[in-house]
């Protein structure tokens, strides 16, 4: 291995190769994370039946009864649900019953009516899990995202070290210079301006899942050495501040109303923090049992960067508070980091800044790819063309290709009828398979078309985005003006972002087209000259 | 492909595996040992685990940077050796605080 003459040269080498090696996964995690900022809004766009008004005073007991009655003639043991919010007005409940096992139930909280099964995994059940696990089987996705996140931290720190003029980079962007220069400028500008945000968002993501990640080495030791050191959940439990689930007593008893337990917990928090505190998540253990417990959570306070901090367990029969722990200093730090990462507080300006920061991360990774290939293409054309061609194909497929696949995910959602099935595949499964198939095709297309694929795929993004807007209008009747007039800001915002994407992509495609025309014109002139001359 | 190329590729592969896998194992072992130690001084287990995890990720990143900065092969071997010591030590001590 070549010894590096100085630290900065070593870090440059590390930055280049780790970046190229992990760029595809990092882009996917960043892109899906950026969309997750608006996952509930994407849900509203993709699932038109959820475009309902928020219930004035949602009745938790009505919601609870509706969830329990969704499995008649079965013994329900556990129920959990998030109380409706303006971003998620429909209740997505989860129950565990003796015969039915785990079952998801959707409830309209205004009437308690059960809604049909989701026709799409949409934002919260596809885009968010894709951000966390890439939808890979087993623990592979977790491993890969962990590796990508650690690599991104490494890239950020090594990036700071290798830049001689970090603060000058804030203001240096020369789009009209050669591609090699302008792509590096863009990489530096997006990296430097959003450096604190990128560092914190990656670091907090690691801390959020620390319990799960930390157990990996021990489960790996178990598998390799055939020992029984630990299971994933043993160690993950050690990170948890929540008490374990209570055992059932085995005798039936009349439960108190959930509204009573919620009011009790909210009163305790309001007193503790000297401000109104609202519960947002309820979990009921041992339903109808003498040892029933009602866990009242305040996962995400609306006015603070905080998550998973406030929790009170109440005896479901007597109403006594069984568990109420004030957060320790370490828990408060962890809670702040988790709140920062999950961005569930209700400040829309900050939410848009997160979105912008996420997009900047995508641009940083994409421009890094472009710089790498642009700075090697000329030399590589003579020496090692295959290496640069491969990286070019991977760069395009993993950036614009992923955006195309996301666009197709939206389009196919609006095209397929609600009850559509194909070869025993449900509608959500078809949407997901189309997403992955289209993504794979974009890699093939990039491999064949090489640098021209940038233009082709930019054009495809423009067309697909425009098509998604039109299809939303045709299938739901909610075009932008209707959405705004009816107060459907999530739908209007999604359409507006799609329109912006279409315009930007069309503009990029046109610019790339004129660059290609100029270049091919030059090549024609050169070849004619050489013919005349020679 | 010459002998020099093969030797370089083998060294590079060894270095990457030793640094990444060894670094991860070393961090896991060292973190667990630190958590056990903190717990023994009276810090609740969940606090100890979360506290060391916050620093553990940074520790791993700096290990990788340190290893690639200079004398990579020597440092990779040192990381792998440290992991080999810290992991069994952590497995031995962790049951004392009911971790496994």
Short mmCIF file of N, CA and C in Angstrom, two decimals, chain A residues 21 52 76 131 142 195 213 260 271 276 290 328 433 446 457:
data_model
loop_
_atom_site.label_atom_id
_atom_site.label_comp_id
_atom_site.label_asym_id
_atom_site.label_seq_id
_atom_site.Cartn_x
_atom_site.Cartn_y
_atom_site.Cartn_z
N UNK A 21 -17.02 4.68 -3.60
CA UNK A 21 -17.47 3.35 -3.20
C UNK A 21 -18.88 3.39 -2.59
N UNK A 52 -58.67 14.18 4.40
CA UNK A 52 -59.84 14.56 5.20
C UNK A 52 -59.46 15.66 6.17
N UNK A 76 -58.37 -9.48 21.57
CA UNK A 76 -57.32 -8.48 21.32
C UNK A 76 -56.49 -8.32 22.59
N UNK A 131 -35.38 4.78 3.35
CA UNK A 131 -34.34 5.65 3.93
C UNK A 131 -33.56 4.91 5.03
N UNK A 142 -29.92 -2.59 7.13
CA UNK A 142 -29.45 -1.85 8.32
C UNK A 142 -27.93 -1.73 8.29
N UNK A 195 -22.52 22.18 6.01
CA UNK A 195 -21.69 21.26 6.79
C UNK A 195 -22.26 20.95 8.19
N UNK A 213 -27.91 -0.83 16.06
CA UNK A 213 -26.59 -1.01 15.43
C UNK A 213 -25.59 -1.68 16.36
N UNK A 260 -59.45 9.30 30.19
CA UNK A 260 -59.08 9.60 31.58
C UNK A 260 -57.56 9.49 31.75
N UNK A 271 -47.96 20.35 34.28
CA UNK A 271 -47.47 20.86 35.56
C UNK A 271 -45.94 20.86 35.59
N UNK A 276 -48.70 23.86 28.22
CA UNK A 276 -49.65 22.82 27.82
C UNK A 276 -48.91 21.70 27.09
N UNK A 290 -57.02 -7.94 34.05
CA UNK A 290 -56.87 -7.25 35.35
C UNK A 290 -55.54 -6.51 35.46
N UNK A 328 -33.22 11.74 32.43
CA UNK A 328 -31.87 12.07 32.93
C UNK A 328 -31.18 12.96 31.91
N UNK A 433 -42.35 -2.84 -6.87
CA UNK A 433 -41.57 -3.58 -7.88
C UNK A 433 -41.30 -2.73 -9.11
N UNK A 446 -27.79 4.11 -18.47
CA UNK A 446 -26.58 4.91 -18.24
C UNK A 446 -25.35 4.20 -18.77
N UNK A 457 -31.94 11.39 -19.07
CA UNK A 457 -32.64 11.15 -17.81
C UNK A 457 -33.21 12.45 -17.21
#
